[in-house]
mmCIF file of C-alpha atoms in Angstrom:
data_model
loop_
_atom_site.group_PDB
_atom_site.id
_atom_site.type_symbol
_atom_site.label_atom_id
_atom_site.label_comp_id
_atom_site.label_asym_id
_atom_site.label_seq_id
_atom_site.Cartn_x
_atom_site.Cartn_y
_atom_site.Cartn_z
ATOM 1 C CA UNK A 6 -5.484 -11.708 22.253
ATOM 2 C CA UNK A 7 -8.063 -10.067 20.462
ATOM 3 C CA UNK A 8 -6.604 -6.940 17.927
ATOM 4 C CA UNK A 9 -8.842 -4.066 17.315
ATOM 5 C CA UNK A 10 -8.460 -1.807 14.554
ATOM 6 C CA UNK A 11 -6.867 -1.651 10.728
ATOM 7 C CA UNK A 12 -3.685 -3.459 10.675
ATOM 8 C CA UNK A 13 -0.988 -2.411 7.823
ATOM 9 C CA UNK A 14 0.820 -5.934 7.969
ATOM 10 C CA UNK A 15 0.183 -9.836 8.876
ATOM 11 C CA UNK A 16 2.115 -12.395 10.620
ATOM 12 C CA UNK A 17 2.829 -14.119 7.291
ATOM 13 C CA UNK A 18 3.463 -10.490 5.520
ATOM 14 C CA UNK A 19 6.819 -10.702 7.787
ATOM 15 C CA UNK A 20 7.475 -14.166 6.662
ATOM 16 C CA UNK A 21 7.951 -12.523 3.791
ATOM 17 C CA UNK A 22 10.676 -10.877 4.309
ATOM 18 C CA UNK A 23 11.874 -12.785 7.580
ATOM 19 C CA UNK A 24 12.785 -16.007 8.536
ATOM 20 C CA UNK A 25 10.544 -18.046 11.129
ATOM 21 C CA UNK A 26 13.594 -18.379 13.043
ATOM 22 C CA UNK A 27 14.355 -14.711 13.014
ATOM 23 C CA UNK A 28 10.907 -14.111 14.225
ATOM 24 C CA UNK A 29 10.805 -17.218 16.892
ATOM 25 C CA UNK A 30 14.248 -15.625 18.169
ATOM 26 C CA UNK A 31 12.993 -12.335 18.493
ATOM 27 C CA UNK A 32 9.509 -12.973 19.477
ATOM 28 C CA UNK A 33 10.321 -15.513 22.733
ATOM 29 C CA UNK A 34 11.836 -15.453 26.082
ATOM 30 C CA UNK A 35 13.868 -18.967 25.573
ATOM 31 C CA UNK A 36 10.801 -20.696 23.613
ATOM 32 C CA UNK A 37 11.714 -22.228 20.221
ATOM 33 C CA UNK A 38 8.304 -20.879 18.215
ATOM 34 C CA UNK A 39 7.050 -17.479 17.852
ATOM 35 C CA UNK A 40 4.932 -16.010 20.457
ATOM 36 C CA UNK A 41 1.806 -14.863 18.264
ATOM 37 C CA UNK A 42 0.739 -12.548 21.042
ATOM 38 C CA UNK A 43 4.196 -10.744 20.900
ATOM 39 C CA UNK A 44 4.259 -10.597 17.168
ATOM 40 C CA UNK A 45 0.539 -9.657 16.952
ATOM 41 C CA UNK A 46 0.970 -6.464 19.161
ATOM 42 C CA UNK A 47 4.196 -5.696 17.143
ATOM 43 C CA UNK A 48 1.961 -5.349 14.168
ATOM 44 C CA UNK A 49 -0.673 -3.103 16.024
ATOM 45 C CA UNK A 50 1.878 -1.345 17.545
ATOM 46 C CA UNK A 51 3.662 -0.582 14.355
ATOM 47 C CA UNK A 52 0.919 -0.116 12.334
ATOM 48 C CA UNK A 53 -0.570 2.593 14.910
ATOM 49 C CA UNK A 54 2.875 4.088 14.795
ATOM 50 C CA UNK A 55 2.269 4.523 11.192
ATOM 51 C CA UNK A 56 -1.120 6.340 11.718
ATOM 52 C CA UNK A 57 0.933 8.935 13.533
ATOM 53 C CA UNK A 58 2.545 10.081 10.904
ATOM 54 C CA UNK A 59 -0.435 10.244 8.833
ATOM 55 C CA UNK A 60 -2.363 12.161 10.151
ATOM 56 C CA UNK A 61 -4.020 14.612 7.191
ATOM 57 C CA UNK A 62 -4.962 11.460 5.872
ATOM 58 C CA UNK A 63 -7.203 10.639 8.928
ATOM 59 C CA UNK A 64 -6.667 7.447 9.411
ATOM 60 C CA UNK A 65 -6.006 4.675 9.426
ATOM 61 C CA UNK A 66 -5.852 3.996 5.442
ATOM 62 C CA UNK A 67 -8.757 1.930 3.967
ATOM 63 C CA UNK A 68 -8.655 0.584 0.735
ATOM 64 C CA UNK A 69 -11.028 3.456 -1.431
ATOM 65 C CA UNK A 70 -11.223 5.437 1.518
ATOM 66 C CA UNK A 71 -8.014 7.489 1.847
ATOM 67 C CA UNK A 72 -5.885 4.826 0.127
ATOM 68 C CA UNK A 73 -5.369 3.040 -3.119
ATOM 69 C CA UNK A 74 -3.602 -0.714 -3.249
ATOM 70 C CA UNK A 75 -0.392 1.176 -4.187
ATOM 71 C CA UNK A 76 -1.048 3.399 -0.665
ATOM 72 C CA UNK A 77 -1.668 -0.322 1.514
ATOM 73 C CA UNK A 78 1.299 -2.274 -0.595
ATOM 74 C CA UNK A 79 3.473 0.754 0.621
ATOM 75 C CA UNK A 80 2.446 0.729 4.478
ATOM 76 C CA UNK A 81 2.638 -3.279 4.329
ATOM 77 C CA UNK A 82 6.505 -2.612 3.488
ATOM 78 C CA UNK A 83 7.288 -0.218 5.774
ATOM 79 C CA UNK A 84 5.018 -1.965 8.859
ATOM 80 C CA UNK A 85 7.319 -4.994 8.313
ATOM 81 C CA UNK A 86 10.516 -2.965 8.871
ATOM 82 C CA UNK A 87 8.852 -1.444 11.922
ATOM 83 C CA UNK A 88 7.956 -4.683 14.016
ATOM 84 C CA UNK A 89 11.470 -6.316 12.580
ATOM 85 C CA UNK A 90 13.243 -3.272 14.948
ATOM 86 C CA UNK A 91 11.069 -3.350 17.159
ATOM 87 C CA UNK A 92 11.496 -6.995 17.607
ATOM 88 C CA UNK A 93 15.005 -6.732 17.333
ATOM 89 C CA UNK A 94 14.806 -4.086 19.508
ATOM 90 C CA UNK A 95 13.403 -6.102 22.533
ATOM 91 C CA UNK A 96 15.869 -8.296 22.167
ATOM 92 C CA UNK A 97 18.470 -5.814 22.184
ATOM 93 C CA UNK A 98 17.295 -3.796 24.852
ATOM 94 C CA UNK A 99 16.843 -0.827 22.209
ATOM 95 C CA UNK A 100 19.891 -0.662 21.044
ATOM 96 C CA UNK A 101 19.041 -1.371 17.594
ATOM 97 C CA UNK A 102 17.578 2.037 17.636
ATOM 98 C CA UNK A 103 20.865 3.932 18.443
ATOM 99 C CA UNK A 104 22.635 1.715 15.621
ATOM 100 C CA UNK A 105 19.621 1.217 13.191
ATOM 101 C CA UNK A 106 19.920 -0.120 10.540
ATOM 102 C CA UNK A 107 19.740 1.273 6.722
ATOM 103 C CA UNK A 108 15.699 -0.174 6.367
ATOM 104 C CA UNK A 109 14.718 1.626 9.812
ATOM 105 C CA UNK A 110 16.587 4.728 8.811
ATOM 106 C CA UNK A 111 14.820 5.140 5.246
ATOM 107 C CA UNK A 112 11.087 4.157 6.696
ATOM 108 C CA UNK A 113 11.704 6.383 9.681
ATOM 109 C CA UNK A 114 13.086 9.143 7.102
ATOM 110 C CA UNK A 115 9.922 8.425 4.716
ATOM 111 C CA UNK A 116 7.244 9.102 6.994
ATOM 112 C CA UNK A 117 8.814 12.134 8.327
ATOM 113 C CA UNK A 118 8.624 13.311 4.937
ATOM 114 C CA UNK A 119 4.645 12.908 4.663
ATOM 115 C CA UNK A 120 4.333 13.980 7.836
ATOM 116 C CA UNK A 121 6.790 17.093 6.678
ATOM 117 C CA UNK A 122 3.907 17.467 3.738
ATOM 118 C CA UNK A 123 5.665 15.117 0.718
ATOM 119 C CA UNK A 124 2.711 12.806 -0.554
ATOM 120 C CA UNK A 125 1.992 9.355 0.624
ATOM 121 C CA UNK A 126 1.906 7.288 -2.480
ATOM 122 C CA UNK A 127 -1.609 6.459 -3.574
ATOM 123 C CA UNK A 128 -3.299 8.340 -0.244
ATOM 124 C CA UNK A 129 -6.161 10.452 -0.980
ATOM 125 C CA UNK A 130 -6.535 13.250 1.317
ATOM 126 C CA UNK A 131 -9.715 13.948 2.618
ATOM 127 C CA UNK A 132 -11.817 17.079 1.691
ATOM 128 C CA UNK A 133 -12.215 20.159 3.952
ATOM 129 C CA UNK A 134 -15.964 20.581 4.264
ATOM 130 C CA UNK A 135 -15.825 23.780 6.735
ATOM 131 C CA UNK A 136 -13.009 26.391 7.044
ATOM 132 C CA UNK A 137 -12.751 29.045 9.564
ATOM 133 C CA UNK A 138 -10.133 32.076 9.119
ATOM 134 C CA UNK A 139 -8.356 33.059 11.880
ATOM 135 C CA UNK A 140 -7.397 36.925 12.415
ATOM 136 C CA UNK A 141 -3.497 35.106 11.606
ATOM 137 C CA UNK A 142 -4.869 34.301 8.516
ATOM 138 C CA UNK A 143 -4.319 30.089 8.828
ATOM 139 C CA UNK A 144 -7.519 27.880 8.362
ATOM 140 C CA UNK A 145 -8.100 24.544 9.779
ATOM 141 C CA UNK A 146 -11.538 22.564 9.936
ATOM 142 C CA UNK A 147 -12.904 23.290 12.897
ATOM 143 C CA UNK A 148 -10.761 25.459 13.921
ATOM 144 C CA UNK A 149 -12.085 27.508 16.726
ATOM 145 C CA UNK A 150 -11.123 31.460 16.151
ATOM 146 C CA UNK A 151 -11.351 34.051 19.279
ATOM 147 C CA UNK A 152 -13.681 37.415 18.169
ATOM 148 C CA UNK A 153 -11.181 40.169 19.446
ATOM 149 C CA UNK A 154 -14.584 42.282 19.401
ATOM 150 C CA UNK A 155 -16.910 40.170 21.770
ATOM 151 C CA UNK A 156 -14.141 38.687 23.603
ATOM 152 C CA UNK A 157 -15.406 35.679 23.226
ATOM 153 C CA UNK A 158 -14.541 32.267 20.849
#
């Protein structure tokens, strides 16, 4: 399987804070190792799940970029508690999402937050180059604004 793209953890970043057992269990239909595959598109999956919630930092976050090593230390954390329920979720046919527990809750609660406007740790937001003002009186780059006089955009 070939994985495209900036990844915010490793397999051995969840040895870290899981057993190989717990990750053989939870990664396999009745094998006794862990499915690399499985765990490899847990990562991507998570990690892209991150990105969502970042997304005035345009990422994903690269190292001197949009990110410092306190930014990618933080996502590494929080991308490990992602593919452990999401693991755990497969296995559990998503019920440890109804009944998550207290590591899902606070990463799921922390990105909301940045995505709510509360800074991610170390990120560096990009510059606006180009601002348009709307007759509402927002501004977004790029933003495309409709000329009430020419009836046109």
């Amino acid at each position: 399987m070939t994985v495209s793209g900036i990844l915010y953890a490793t397999a051995d970043d969840l040895l870290g804070g899981l057993s190989a057992d717990f990750i053989s269990q939870l990664s396999t239909d009745g094998g006794a190792t862990a499915n690399p595959d499985l765990v490899q598109k847990a990562i991507r999956d998570a990690s892209r799940w991150i990105d969502g919630y970042l997304g005035r930092y345009a990422p994903p976050i690269v190292l001197g970029v949009n990110g410092t090593q306190i930014t990618l230390d933080t996502l590494q954390v929080h991308c490990v508690i992602v593919v452990k329920a999401w693991l755990f979720g497969r296995k559990t046919a998503g019920d440890a999402f109804k009944q998550p527990d207290e590591g899902w809750t606070n990463t799921r609660k922390f990105f909301e937050g940045i995505q709510g406007g509360k800074p991610l740790p170390g990120g560096i937001e990009p510059a606006l180059d180009t601002l348009a003002v709307s007759v509402t009186g927002s501004s977004f780059p790029g933003e495309i604004v409709w000329d009430e006089d020419s009836g046109r955009f």
